Amino acid sequence: MKKQYERDDIDYREIAGSRTFDFINNKKLRLLLQRDYKSAKTCLINELWKPTIILYGSLIEAVLIENTGTMSFNSALEKSLKNKIISQKEYYKIQIVKDLRNFVHIHKELSEGGEINESWARTFSDICESIIKRFKKEKSHIG
C-alpha cells in the first residue's frame, strides 16, 4: 500500500500551489507571505483565534496591495472592487477584516468590544483562500 504522499491520484503540487504565492512577483514578499500563511494555518489549527485573524488579515492586505499596485489597504480594496477582482460581498467582509485586524491593539479591542472567535477566524481563512485562488487562476490565464 502506498503512503498518502506517494499516491498518484492526488496532485499535491496543484493543492500546494495556492500556498506558493507564485502570482506574487516580488520574491522577498512571496517568502514573507509563505511564512505568514503557514503561521496562520498553524494558529487556526491550534484555535488561536486572534493571531489567526491578524495573520490572515495581513495576508489579504498584502495580496490586494501587491496585485493592485496601490499603497494602502483602502485603495487596494476599492480598486479590487472596481476591477471586479473581488465581489461586493467579499468587499464588505474585507471591511470587517480591516476592523478586526486592528484588534492587535488591545485597547481598541477593549473599547470596541469586538468579537474574536472561531467563526471570524474561519471567515478570514476562507476569504484569504478565495483571494489566493483567484489571483493564482488569473495569473495562469495570463502567463
PDB file of C-alpha atoms in Angstrom:
ATOM      1  CA  MET A   1       0.000   0.000   0.000  1.00  0.00           C
ATOM      2  CA  LYS A   2       1.343   3.415  -0.972  1.00  0.00           C
ATOM      3  CA  LYS A   3       1.670   6.121   1.618  1.00  0.00           C
ATOM      4  CA  GLN A   4      -0.585   9.110   1.072  1.00  0.00           C
ATOM      5  CA  TYR A   5       2.236  11.354  -0.162  1.00  0.00           C
ATOM      6  CA  GLU A   6       3.195   8.689  -2.726  1.00  0.00           C
ATOM      7  CA  ARG A   7      -0.281   8.454  -4.248  1.00  0.00           C
ATOM      8  CA  ASP A   8      -0.532   9.403  -7.865  1.00  0.00           C
ATOM      9  CA  ASP A   9      -4.283  10.144  -7.912  1.00  0.00           C
ATOM     10  CA  ILE A  10      -3.785  13.417  -5.996  1.00  0.00           C
ATOM     11  CA  ASP A  11      -1.891  16.334  -7.487  1.00  0.00           C
ATOM     12  CA  TYR A  12      -0.182  17.760  -4.412  1.00  0.00           C
ATOM     13  CA  ARG A  13       1.622  20.381  -6.478  1.00  0.00           C
ATOM     14  CA  GLU A  14      -1.751  21.782  -7.526  1.00  0.00           C
ATOM     15  CA  ILE A  15      -3.083  21.753  -3.965  1.00  0.00           C
ATOM     16  CA  ALA A  16       0.067  23.324  -2.522  1.00  0.00           C
ATOM     17  CA  GLY A  17       0.258  25.772  -5.424  1.00  0.00           C
ATOM     18  CA  SER A  18      -2.201  28.098  -3.733  1.00  0.00           C
ATOM     19  CA  ARG A  19       0.291  28.388  -0.892  1.00  0.00           C
ATOM     20  CA  THR A  20       3.308  29.190  -3.054  1.00  0.00           C
ATOM     21  CA  PHE A  21       2.049  32.696  -3.844  1.00  0.00           C
ATOM     22  CA  ASP A  22       3.591  32.230  -7.286  1.00  0.00           C
ATOM     23  CA  PHE A  23       1.397  35.056  -8.584  1.00  0.00           C
ATOM     24  CA  ILE A  24       3.488  37.494  -6.491  1.00  0.00           C
ATOM     25  CA  ASN A  25       6.470  38.770  -8.474  1.00  0.00           C
ATOM     26  CA  ASN A  26       8.360  40.227  -5.501  1.00  0.00           C
ATOM     27  CA  LYS A  27      10.385  37.243  -4.241  1.00  0.00           C
ATOM     28  CA  LYS A  28      11.015  38.695  -0.770  1.00  0.00           C
ATOM     29  CA  LEU A  29       7.319  39.420  -0.305  1.00  0.00           C
ATOM     30  CA  ARG A  30       6.437  35.939  -1.567  1.00  0.00           C
ATOM     31  CA  LEU A  31       8.664  34.385   1.121  1.00  0.00           C
ATOM     32  CA  LEU A  32       7.064  36.510   3.838  1.00  0.00           C
ATOM     33  CA  LEU A  33       3.586  35.559   2.602  1.00  0.00           C
ATOM     34  CA  GLN A  34       4.510  31.877   2.647  1.00  0.00           C
ATOM     35  CA  ARG A  35       5.850  32.179   6.193  1.00  0.00           C
ATOM     36  CA  ASP A  36       2.790  34.037   7.479  1.00  0.00           C
ATOM     37  CA  TYR A  37       0.397  31.722   5.646  1.00  0.00           C
ATOM     38  CA  LYS A  38       1.984  28.740   7.376  1.00  0.00           C
ATOM     39  CA  SER A  39       1.744  30.552  10.725  1.00  0.00           C
ATOM     40  CA  ALA A  40      -1.896  31.475  10.119  1.00  0.00           C
ATOM     41  CA  LYS A  41      -2.749  27.841   9.356  1.00  0.00           C
ATOM     42  CA  THR A  42      -0.942  26.696  12.496  1.00  0.00           C
ATOM     43  CA  CYS A  43      -2.816  29.255  14.602  1.00  0.00           C
ATOM     44  CA  LEU A  44      -6.155  28.208  13.113  1.00  0.00           C
ATOM     45  CA  ILE A  45      -5.499  24.517  13.790  1.00  0.00           C
ATOM     46  CA  ASN A  46      -4.472  25.320  17.373  1.00  0.00           C
ATOM     47  CA  GLU A  47      -7.533  27.525  17.974  1.00  0.00           C
ATOM     48  CA  LEU A  48      -5.524  30.709  18.449  1.00  0.00           C
ATOM     49  CA  TRP A  49      -8.226  32.979  17.053  1.00  0.00           C
ATOM     50  CA  LYS A  50      -6.678  36.420  17.483  1.00  0.00           C
ATOM     51  CA  PRO A  51      -3.336  35.672  15.795  1.00  0.00           C
ATOM     52  CA  THR A  52      -5.239  33.772  13.086  1.00  0.00           C
ATOM     53  CA  ILE A  53      -7.337  36.855  12.353  1.00  0.00           C
ATOM     54  CA  ILE A  54      -4.352  39.201  12.395  1.00  0.00           C
ATOM     55  CA  LEU A  55      -2.232  36.975  10.132  1.00  0.00           C
ATOM     56  CA  TYR A  56      -4.958  36.279   7.579  1.00  0.00           C
ATOM     57  CA  GLY A  57      -5.866  39.967   7.608  1.00  0.00           C
ATOM     58  CA  SER A  58      -2.291  40.944   6.806  1.00  0.00           C
ATOM     59  CA  LEU A  59      -2.106  38.316   4.047  1.00  0.00           C
ATOM     60  CA  ILE A  60      -5.298  39.650   2.457  1.00  0.00           C
ATOM     61  CA  GLU A  61      -3.994  43.202   2.683  1.00  0.00           C
ATOM     62  CA  ALA A  62      -0.577  42.354   1.188  1.00  0.00           C
ATOM     63  CA  VAL A  63      -2.004  40.340  -1.708  1.00  0.00           C
ATOM     64  CA  LEU A  64      -4.524  43.040  -2.621  1.00  0.00           C
ATOM     65  CA  ILE A  65      -1.964  45.862  -2.370  1.00  0.00           C
ATOM     66  CA  GLU A  66       0.628  43.971  -4.406  1.00  0.00           C
ATOM     67  CA  ASN A  67      -1.821  42.966  -7.121  1.00  0.00           C
ATOM     68  CA  THR A  68      -3.481  46.352  -7.480  1.00  0.00           C
ATOM     69  CA  GLY A  69      -0.287  48.408  -7.378  1.00  0.00           C
ATOM     70  CA  THR A  70      -1.698  50.669  -4.678  1.00  0.00           C
ATOM     71  CA  MET A  71      -0.103  51.847  -1.468  1.00  0.00           C
ATOM     72  CA  SER A  72      -2.866  51.325   1.094  1.00  0.00           C
ATOM     73  CA  PHE A  73      -5.367  48.695   2.119  1.00  0.00           C
ATOM     74  CA  ASN A  74      -8.262  51.105   1.485  1.00  0.00           C
ATOM     75  CA  SER A  75      -7.212  51.962  -2.060  1.00  0.00           C
ATOM     76  CA  ALA A  76      -6.394  48.317  -2.828  1.00  0.00           C
ATOM     77  CA  LEU A  77      -9.827  47.315  -1.609  1.00  0.00           C
ATOM     78  CA  GLU A  78     -11.587  49.988  -3.667  1.00  0.00           C
ATOM     79  CA  LYS A  79      -9.596  49.154  -6.799  1.00  0.00           C
ATOM     80  CA  SER A  80     -10.210  45.420  -6.318  1.00  0.00           C
ATOM     81  CA  LEU A  81     -13.948  46.013  -6.178  1.00  0.00           C
ATOM     82  CA  LYS A  82     -13.915  48.418  -9.136  1.00  0.00           C
ATOM     83  CA  ASN A  83     -11.904  45.961 -11.268  1.00  0.00           C
ATOM     84  CA  LYS A  84     -14.104  43.050 -10.137  1.00  0.00           C
ATOM     85  CA  ILE A  85     -11.195  41.225  -8.548  1.00  0.00           C
ATOM     86  CA  ILE A  86     -13.435  40.750  -5.525  1.00  0.00           C
ATOM     87  CA  SER A  87     -17.215  40.589  -5.279  1.00  0.00           C
ATOM     88  CA  GLN A  88     -19.278  43.163  -3.433  1.00  0.00           C
ATOM     89  CA  LYS A  89     -19.977  40.569  -0.734  1.00  0.00           C
ATOM     90  CA  GLU A  90     -16.222  39.966  -0.316  1.00  0.00           C
ATOM     91  CA  TYR A  91     -15.669  43.728  -0.241  1.00  0.00           C
ATOM     92  CA  TYR A  92     -17.943  44.076   2.789  1.00  0.00           C
ATOM     93  CA  LYS A  93     -16.384  41.074   4.509  1.00  0.00           C
ATOM     94  CA  ILE A  94     -12.924  42.520   3.954  1.00  0.00           C
ATOM     95  CA  GLN A  95     -14.066  45.812   5.508  1.00  0.00           C
ATOM     96  CA  ILE A  96     -14.730  43.774   8.651  1.00  0.00           C
ATOM     97  CA  VAL A  97     -11.310  42.128   8.202  1.00  0.00           C
ATOM     98  CA  LYS A  98      -9.751  45.594   8.380  1.00  0.00           C
ATOM     99  CA  ASP A  99     -11.586  46.430  11.574  1.00  0.00           C
ATOM    100  CA  LEU A 100     -10.989  43.155  13.420  1.00  0.00           C
ATOM    101  CA  ARG A 101      -7.356  43.029  12.343  1.00  0.00           C
ATOM    102  CA  ASN A 102      -6.829  46.281  14.198  1.00  0.00           C
ATOM    103  CA  PHE A 103      -7.647  44.479  17.441  1.00  0.00           C
ATOM    104  CA  VAL A 104      -3.931  43.758  17.553  1.00  0.00           C
ATOM    105  CA  HIS A 105      -4.168  46.895  19.711  1.00  0.00           C
ATOM    106  CA  ILE A 106      -5.618  45.605  22.964  1.00  0.00           C
ATOM    107  CA  HIS A 107      -7.140  48.947  23.963  1.00  0.00           C
ATOM    108  CA  LYS A 108      -9.021  49.064  20.658  1.00  0.00           C
ATOM    109  CA  GLU A 109     -10.407  45.592  21.310  1.00  0.00           C
ATOM    110  CA  LEU A 110     -11.308  46.591  24.865  1.00  0.00           C
ATOM    111  CA  SER A 111     -13.022  49.842  23.912  1.00  0.00           C
ATOM    112  CA  GLU A 112     -14.931  48.432  20.939  1.00  0.00           C
ATOM    113  CA  GLY A 113     -15.773  45.034  22.418  1.00  0.00           C
ATOM    114  CA  GLY A 114     -15.290  43.199  19.142  1.00  0.00           C
ATOM    115  CA  GLU A 115     -15.730  39.508  18.650  1.00  0.00           C
ATOM    116  CA  ILE A 116     -12.584  37.441  18.398  1.00  0.00           C
ATOM    117  CA  ASN A 117     -13.812  33.899  17.847  1.00  0.00           C
ATOM    118  CA  GLU A 118     -13.582  30.773  15.715  1.00  0.00           C
ATOM    119  CA  SER A 119     -16.258  31.930  13.312  1.00  0.00           C
ATOM    120  CA  TRP A 120     -14.343  35.077  12.395  1.00  0.00           C
ATOM    121  CA  ALA A 121     -11.036  33.207  12.216  1.00  0.00           C
ATOM    122  CA  ARG A 122     -12.525  30.711   9.748  1.00  0.00           C
ATOM    123  CA  THR A 123     -14.160  33.515   7.771  1.00  0.00           C
ATOM    124  CA  PHE A 124     -10.782  35.243   7.405  1.00  0.00           C
ATOM    125  CA  SER A 125      -9.226  31.941   6.313  1.00  0.00           C
ATOM    126  CA  ASP A 126     -11.956  31.411   3.705  1.00  0.00           C
ATOM    127  CA  ILE A 127     -11.637  34.941   2.318  1.00  0.00           C
ATOM    128  CA  CYS A 128      -7.865  34.602   2.114  1.00  0.00           C
ATOM    129  CA  GLU A 129      -8.081  31.240   0.330  1.00  0.00           C
ATOM    130  CA  SER A 130     -10.611  32.646  -2.123  1.00  0.00           C
ATOM    131  CA  ILE A 131      -8.392  35.621  -2.982  1.00  0.00           C
ATOM    132  CA  ILE A 132      -5.265  33.464  -3.330  1.00  0.00           C
ATOM    133  CA  LYS A 133      -7.055  31.064  -5.669  1.00  0.00           C
ATOM    134  CA  ARG A 134      -8.470  33.917  -7.736  1.00  0.00           C
ATOM    135  CA  PHE A 135      -5.081  35.565  -8.283  1.00  0.00           C
ATOM    136  CA  LYS A 136      -3.433  32.213  -8.957  1.00  0.00           C
ATOM    137  CA  LYS A 137      -6.092  31.373 -11.539  1.00  0.00           C
ATOM    138  CA  GLU A 138      -5.846  34.835 -13.089  1.00  0.00           C
ATOM    139  CA  LYS A 139      -2.056  34.531 -13.424  1.00  0.00           C
ATOM    140  CA  SER A 140      -2.335  31.070 -15.010  1.00  0.00           C
ATOM    141  CA  HIS A 141      -4.649  32.519 -17.681  1.00  0.00           C
ATOM    142  CA  ILE A 142      -2.267  35.425 -18.340  1.00  0.00           C
ATOM    143  CA  GLY A 143       1.021  33.533 -18.019  1.00  0.00           C
TER     144      GLY A 143
END
